[in-house]
Short mmCIF file of C-alpha atoms and ligand atoms in Angstrom, two decimals:
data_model
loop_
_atom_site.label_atom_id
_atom_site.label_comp_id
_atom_site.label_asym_id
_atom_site.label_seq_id
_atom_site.Cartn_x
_atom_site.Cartn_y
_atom_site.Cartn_z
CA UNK J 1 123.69 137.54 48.64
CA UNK J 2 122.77 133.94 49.32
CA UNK J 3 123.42 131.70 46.48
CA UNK J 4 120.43 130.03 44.66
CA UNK J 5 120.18 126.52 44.29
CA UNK J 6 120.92 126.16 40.63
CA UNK J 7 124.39 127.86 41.54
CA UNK J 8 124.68 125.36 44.28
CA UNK J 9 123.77 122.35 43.13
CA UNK J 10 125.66 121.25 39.42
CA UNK J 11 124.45 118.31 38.31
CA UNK J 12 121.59 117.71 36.04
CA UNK J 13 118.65 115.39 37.78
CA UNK J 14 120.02 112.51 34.71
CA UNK J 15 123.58 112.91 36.26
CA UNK J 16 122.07 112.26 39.44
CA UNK J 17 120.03 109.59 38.27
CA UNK J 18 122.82 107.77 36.73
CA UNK J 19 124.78 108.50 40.34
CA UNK J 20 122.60 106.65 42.20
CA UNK J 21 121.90 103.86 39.60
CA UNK J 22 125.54 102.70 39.70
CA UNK J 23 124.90 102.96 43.56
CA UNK J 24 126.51 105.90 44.47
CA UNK J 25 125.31 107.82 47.96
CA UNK J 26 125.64 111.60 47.55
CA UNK J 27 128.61 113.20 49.64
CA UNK J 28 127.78 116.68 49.19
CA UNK J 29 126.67 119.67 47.22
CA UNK J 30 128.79 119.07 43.91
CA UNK J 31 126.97 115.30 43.70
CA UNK J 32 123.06 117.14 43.67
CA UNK J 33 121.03 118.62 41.36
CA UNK J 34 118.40 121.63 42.19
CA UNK J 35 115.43 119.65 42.50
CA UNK J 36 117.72 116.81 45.02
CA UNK J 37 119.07 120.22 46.95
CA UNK J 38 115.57 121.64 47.56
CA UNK J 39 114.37 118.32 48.27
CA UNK J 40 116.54 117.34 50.85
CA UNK J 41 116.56 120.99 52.41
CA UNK J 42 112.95 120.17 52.89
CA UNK J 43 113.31 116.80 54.74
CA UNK J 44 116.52 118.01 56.27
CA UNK J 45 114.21 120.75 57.66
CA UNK J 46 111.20 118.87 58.90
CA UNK J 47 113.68 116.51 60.55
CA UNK J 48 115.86 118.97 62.27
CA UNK J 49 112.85 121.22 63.53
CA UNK J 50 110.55 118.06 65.13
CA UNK J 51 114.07 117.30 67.24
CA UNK J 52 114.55 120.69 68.13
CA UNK J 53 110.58 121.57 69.29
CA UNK J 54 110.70 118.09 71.45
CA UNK J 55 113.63 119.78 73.74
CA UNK J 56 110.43 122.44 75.44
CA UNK J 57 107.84 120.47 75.03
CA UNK J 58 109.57 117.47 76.80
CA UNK J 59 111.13 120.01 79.32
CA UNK J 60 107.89 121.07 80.52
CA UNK J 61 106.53 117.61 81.35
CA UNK J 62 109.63 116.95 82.74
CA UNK J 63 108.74 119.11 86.04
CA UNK J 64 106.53 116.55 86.57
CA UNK J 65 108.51 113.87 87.63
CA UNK J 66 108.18 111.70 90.59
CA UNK J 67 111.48 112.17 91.79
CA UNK J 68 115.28 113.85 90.96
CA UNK J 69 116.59 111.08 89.39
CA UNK J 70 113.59 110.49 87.09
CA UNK J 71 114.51 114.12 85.79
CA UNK J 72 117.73 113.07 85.25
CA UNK J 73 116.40 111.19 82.48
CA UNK J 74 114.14 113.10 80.67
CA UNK J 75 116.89 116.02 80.76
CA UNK J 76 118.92 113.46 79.77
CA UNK J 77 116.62 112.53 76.44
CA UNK J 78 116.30 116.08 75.80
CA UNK J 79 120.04 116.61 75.43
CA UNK J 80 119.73 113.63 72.79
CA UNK J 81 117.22 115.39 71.54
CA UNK J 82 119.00 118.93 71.02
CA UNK J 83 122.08 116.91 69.75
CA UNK J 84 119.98 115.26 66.74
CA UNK J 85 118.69 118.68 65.84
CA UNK J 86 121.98 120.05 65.71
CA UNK J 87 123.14 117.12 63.33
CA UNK J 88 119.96 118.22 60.76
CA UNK J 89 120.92 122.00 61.22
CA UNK J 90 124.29 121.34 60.36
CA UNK J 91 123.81 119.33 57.43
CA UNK J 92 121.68 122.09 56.28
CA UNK J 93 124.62 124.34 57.17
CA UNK J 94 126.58 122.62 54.81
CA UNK J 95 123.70 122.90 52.23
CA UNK J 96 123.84 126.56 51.85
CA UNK J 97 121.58 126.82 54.48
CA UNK J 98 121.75 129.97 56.75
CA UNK J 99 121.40 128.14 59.57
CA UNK J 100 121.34 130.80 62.01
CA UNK J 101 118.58 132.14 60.62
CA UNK J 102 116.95 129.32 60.27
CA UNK J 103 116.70 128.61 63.71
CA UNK J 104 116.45 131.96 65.29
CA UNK J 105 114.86 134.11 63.27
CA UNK J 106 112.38 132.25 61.41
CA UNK J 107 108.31 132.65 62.49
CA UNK J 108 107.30 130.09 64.92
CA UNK J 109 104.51 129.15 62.04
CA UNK J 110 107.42 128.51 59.47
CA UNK J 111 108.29 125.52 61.70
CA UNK J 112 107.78 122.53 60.45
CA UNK J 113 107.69 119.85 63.02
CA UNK J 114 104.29 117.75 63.31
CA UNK J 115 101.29 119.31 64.94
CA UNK J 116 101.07 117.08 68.08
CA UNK J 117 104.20 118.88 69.56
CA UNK J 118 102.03 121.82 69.49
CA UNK J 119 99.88 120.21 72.00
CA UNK J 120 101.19 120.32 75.40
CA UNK J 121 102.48 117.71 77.60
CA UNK J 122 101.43 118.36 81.04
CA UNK J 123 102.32 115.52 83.04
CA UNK J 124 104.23 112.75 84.06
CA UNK J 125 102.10 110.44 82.41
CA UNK J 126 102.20 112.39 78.91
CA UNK J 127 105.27 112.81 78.96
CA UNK J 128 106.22 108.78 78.86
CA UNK J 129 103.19 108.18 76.76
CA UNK J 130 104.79 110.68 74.11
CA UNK J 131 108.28 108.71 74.52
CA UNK J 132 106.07 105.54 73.19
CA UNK J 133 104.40 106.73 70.58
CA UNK J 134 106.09 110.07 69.57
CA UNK J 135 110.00 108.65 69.68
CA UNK J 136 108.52 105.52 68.04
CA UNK J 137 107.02 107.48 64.94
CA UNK J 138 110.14 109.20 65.24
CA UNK J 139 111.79 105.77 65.33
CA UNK J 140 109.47 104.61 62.59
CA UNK J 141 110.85 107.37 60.10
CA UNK J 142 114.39 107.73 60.66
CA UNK J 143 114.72 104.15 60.75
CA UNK J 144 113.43 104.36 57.07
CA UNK J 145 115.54 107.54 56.29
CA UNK J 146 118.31 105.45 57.46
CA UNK J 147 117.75 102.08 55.47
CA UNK J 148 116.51 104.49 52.25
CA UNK J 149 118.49 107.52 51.95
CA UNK J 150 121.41 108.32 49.57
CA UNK J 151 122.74 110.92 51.09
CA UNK J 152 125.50 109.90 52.82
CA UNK J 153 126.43 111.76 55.73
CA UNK J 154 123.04 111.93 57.15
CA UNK J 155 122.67 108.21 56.49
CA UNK J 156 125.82 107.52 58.72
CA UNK J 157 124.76 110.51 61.16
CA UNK J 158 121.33 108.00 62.37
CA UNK J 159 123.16 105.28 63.21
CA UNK J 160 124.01 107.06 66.60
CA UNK J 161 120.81 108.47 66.40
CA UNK J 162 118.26 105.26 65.87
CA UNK J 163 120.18 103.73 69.36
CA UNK J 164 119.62 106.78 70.97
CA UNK J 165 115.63 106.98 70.22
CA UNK J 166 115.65 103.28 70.87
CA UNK J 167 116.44 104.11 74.29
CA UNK J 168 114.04 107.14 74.39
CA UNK J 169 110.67 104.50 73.46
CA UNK J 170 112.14 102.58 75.76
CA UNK J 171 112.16 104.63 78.68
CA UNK J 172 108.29 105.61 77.88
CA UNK J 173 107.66 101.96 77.60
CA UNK J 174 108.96 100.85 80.59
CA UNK J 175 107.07 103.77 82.76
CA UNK J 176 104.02 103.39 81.02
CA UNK J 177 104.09 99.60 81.83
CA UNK J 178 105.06 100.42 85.34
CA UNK J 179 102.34 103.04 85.60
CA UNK J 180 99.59 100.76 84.46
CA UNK J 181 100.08 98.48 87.94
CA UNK J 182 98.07 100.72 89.68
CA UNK J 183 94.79 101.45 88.50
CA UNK J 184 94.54 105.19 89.30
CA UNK J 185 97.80 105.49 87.17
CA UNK J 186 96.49 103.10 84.69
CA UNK J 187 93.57 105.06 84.19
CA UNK J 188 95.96 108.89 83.53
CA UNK J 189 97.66 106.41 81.24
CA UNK J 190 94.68 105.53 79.35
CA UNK J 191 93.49 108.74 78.96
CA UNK J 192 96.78 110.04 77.43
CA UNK J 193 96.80 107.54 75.04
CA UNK J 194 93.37 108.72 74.68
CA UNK J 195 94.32 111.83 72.38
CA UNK J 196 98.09 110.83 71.63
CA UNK J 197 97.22 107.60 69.37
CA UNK J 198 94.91 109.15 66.82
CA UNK J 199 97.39 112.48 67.01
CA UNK J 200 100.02 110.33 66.13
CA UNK J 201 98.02 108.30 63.48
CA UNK J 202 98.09 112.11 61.60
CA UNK J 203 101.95 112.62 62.21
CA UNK J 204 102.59 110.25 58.92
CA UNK J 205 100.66 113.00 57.05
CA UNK J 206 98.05 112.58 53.70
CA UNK J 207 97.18 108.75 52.98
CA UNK J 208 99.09 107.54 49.63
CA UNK J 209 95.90 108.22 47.75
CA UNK J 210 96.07 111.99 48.09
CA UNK J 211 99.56 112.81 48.55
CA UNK J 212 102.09 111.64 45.44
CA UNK J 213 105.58 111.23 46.74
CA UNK J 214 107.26 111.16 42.98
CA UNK J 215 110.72 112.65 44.12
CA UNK J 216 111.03 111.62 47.48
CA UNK J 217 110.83 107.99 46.50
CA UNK J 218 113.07 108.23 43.51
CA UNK J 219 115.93 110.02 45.17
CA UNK J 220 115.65 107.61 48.14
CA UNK J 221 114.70 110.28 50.58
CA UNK J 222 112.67 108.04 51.76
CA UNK J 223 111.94 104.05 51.00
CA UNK J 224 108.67 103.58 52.14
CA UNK J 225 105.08 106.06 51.75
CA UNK J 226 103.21 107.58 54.29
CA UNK J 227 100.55 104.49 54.73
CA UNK J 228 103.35 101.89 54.89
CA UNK J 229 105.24 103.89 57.64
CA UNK J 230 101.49 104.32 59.89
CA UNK J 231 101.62 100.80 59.56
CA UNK J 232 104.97 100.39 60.66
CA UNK J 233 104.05 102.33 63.65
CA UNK J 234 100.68 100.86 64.22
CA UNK J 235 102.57 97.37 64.35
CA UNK J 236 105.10 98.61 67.11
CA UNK J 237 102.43 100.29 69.18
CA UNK J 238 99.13 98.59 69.09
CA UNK J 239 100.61 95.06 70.33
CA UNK J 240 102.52 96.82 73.05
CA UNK J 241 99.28 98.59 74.46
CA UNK J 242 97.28 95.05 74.14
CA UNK J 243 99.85 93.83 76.06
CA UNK J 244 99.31 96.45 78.91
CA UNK J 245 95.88 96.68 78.77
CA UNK J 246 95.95 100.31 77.19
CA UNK J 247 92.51 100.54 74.54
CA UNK J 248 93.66 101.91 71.11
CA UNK J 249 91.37 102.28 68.37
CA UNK J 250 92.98 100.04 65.81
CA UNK J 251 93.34 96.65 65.52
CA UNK J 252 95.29 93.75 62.92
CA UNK J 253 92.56 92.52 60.25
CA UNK J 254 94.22 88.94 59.50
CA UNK J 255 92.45 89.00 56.11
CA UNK J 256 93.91 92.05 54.63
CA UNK J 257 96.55 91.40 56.44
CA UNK J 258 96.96 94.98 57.93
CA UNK J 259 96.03 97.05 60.51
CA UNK J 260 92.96 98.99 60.69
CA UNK J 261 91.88 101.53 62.33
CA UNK J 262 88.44 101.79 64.51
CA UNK J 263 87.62 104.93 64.89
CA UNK J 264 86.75 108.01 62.63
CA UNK J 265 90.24 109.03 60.77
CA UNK J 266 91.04 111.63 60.40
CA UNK J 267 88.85 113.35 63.00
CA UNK J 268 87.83 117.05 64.65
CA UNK J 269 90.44 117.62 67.91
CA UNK J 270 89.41 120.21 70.37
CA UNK J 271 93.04 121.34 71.21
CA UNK J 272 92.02 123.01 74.51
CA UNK J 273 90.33 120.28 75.83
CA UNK J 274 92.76 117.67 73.79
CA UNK J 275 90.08 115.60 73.16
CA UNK J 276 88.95 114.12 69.97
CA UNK J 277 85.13 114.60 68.48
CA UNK J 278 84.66 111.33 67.48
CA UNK J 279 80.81 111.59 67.24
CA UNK J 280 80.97 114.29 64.74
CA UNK J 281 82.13 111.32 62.44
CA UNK J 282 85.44 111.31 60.46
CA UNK J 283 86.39 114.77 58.61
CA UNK J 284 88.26 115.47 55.03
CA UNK J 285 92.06 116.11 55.25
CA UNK J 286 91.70 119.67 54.11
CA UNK J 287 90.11 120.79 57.46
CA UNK J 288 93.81 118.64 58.84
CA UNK J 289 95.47 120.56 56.73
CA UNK J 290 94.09 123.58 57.59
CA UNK J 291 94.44 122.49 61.68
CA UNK J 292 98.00 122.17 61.27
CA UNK J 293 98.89 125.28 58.91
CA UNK J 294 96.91 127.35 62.01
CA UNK J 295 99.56 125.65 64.15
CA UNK J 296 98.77 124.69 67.89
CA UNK J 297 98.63 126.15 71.09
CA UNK J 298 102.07 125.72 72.20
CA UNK J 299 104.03 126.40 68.72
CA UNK J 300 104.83 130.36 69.49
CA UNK J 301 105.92 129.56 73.11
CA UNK J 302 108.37 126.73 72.56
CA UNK J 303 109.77 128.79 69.01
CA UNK J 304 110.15 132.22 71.71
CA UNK J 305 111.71 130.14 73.84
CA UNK J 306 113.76 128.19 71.72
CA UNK J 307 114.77 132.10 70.43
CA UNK J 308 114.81 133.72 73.53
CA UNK J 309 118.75 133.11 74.75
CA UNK J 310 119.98 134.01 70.96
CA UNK J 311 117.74 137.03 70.92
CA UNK J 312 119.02 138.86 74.85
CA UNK J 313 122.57 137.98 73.42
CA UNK J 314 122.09 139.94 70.32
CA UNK J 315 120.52 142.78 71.88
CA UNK J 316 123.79 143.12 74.12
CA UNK J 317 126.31 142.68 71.29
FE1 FE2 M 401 115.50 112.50 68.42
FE1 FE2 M 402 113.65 110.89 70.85
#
């Protein structure tokens, strides 16, 4: 029988409390408490599944590259990419995890990576455009994770892993500038920023107004709240596509010193098309919520074949 958490974790949440007052980091099971175990399972989770889901998406934009050795670099990100999972899935290994069946026997609809992955990449273009903005929300949030977080061994585990996205955003930045030289590129480019910005505006999840973070805050899971890190990412981004000449619908209000964004948010996406219904107006986060519990096109596809090796080598065992 798998143990429960209680039996897991020891501590009571004061001992923990008083842990990380005296500015302690926690090593391992015997420094958590229940509610620090589940809670970091839970982050651990979300963490571990958006690196492993980028591997197919990524893959299958990666078959359109220009040429062999442009390949050679997205296959090379998507090793990165399968390594950083296997840090998260390991950690969780070492939280009482069954990590096995967390990654190959799980529903494709109990992953919980963010919904854009579920949309697919199908070109060159998209597939640089999502090493801009997707590694740089990525970036975004494990650079917090990193500066915030008190548990220790994933905190020194994204040191390797902040250079590596570093280089990932960089790689999208650099083709997407070179792209948007020519204006028949320019103009693919623009229209994958088209749907990626505002799907990457909803990766940071519920504004700080409707979601409470209580826990995540206090155990240092994370330092900064869902609005502060779409800012983060809106202030990486949105200079970098001014720069190019790439339209994004948000821009910096020098009086409330922040930036804003222009369109309706959040907003109806038609996922076959991938296009956003902006006319329709802006939409509550419940109908988001409901969007992403549904899933996306591409979620049961990339989970079978995520499962698929694991599964063929069972069957012959
Ligand atoms: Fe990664
Ligand atoms: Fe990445």
């Amino acid at each position: 029988m798998t143990p429960t958490v209680e039996e897991l974790a020891p501590r009571t949440e004061d001992e923990v409390r008083e842990h990380l007052v005296a500015g302690k980091l926690v090593e391992g099971l015997r420094h958590m408490s229940p509610e620090y175990l589940k809670g970091m399972r839970r982050i651990l989770t979300v963490s571990a599944d958006t690196e492993l889901v980028s591997a197919p998406a990524y893959l299958r934009a990666a078959q359109h590259a220009p040429a062999l050795n442009n390949f050679g670099s997205a296959v090379s990100i998507i090793q990165d990419e399968l390594a950083h999972a296997h840090i998260g899935y390991r950690l969780l290994g070492d939280l009482g995890v069954d990590m096995s069946a967390l990654i190959y026997e799980r529903e494709p609809e109990a992953f919980k990576y963010p919904y854009a992955f579920d949309v697919p990449l199908d070109s060159w273009h998209e597939l640089v455009m999502a090493n801009a903005l997707y590694d740089q929300a990525g970036f975004v949030l494990l650079s917090d994770v990193h500066a915030s977080s008190t548990f220790g061994p994933w905190k020194r585990a994204l040191a390797k892993v902040d250079k590596e996205e570093t280089f990932h955003l960089r790689h999208g930045r650099t083709w997407v500038k070179k792209l948007c030289a020519d204006p028949a590129e320019k103009a693919r480019v623009q229209a994958a920023a088209d749907w990626m910005f505002i799907l990457t505006l909803e990766w940071f999840g519920l504004p700080d107004d409707r979601k409470r973070h209580g826990i995540q805050l206090e155990y240092g899971f994370k330092g900064m709240s869902n609005d502060e890190l779409r800012q983060s990412w809106m202030a990486a981004v949105v200079p970098f596509m001014e720069e190019i000449g790439i339209d994004v619908p948000a821009h910096w209000d020098a009086d409330g010193e922040r930036w804003v964004i222009d369109c309706p948010f959040p907003a109806r996406f038609d996922e076959e098309r991938k296009a956003w219904l902006l006319d329709e107006g802006p939409i509550g986060w419940d109908e988001v919520i409901e969007r992403w519990k549904a899933r996306g096109p591409m979620n049961s596809a990339y989970v079978e074949r995520l499962q698929r090796g694991h599964r063929s080598r069972m069957a012959l065992a």
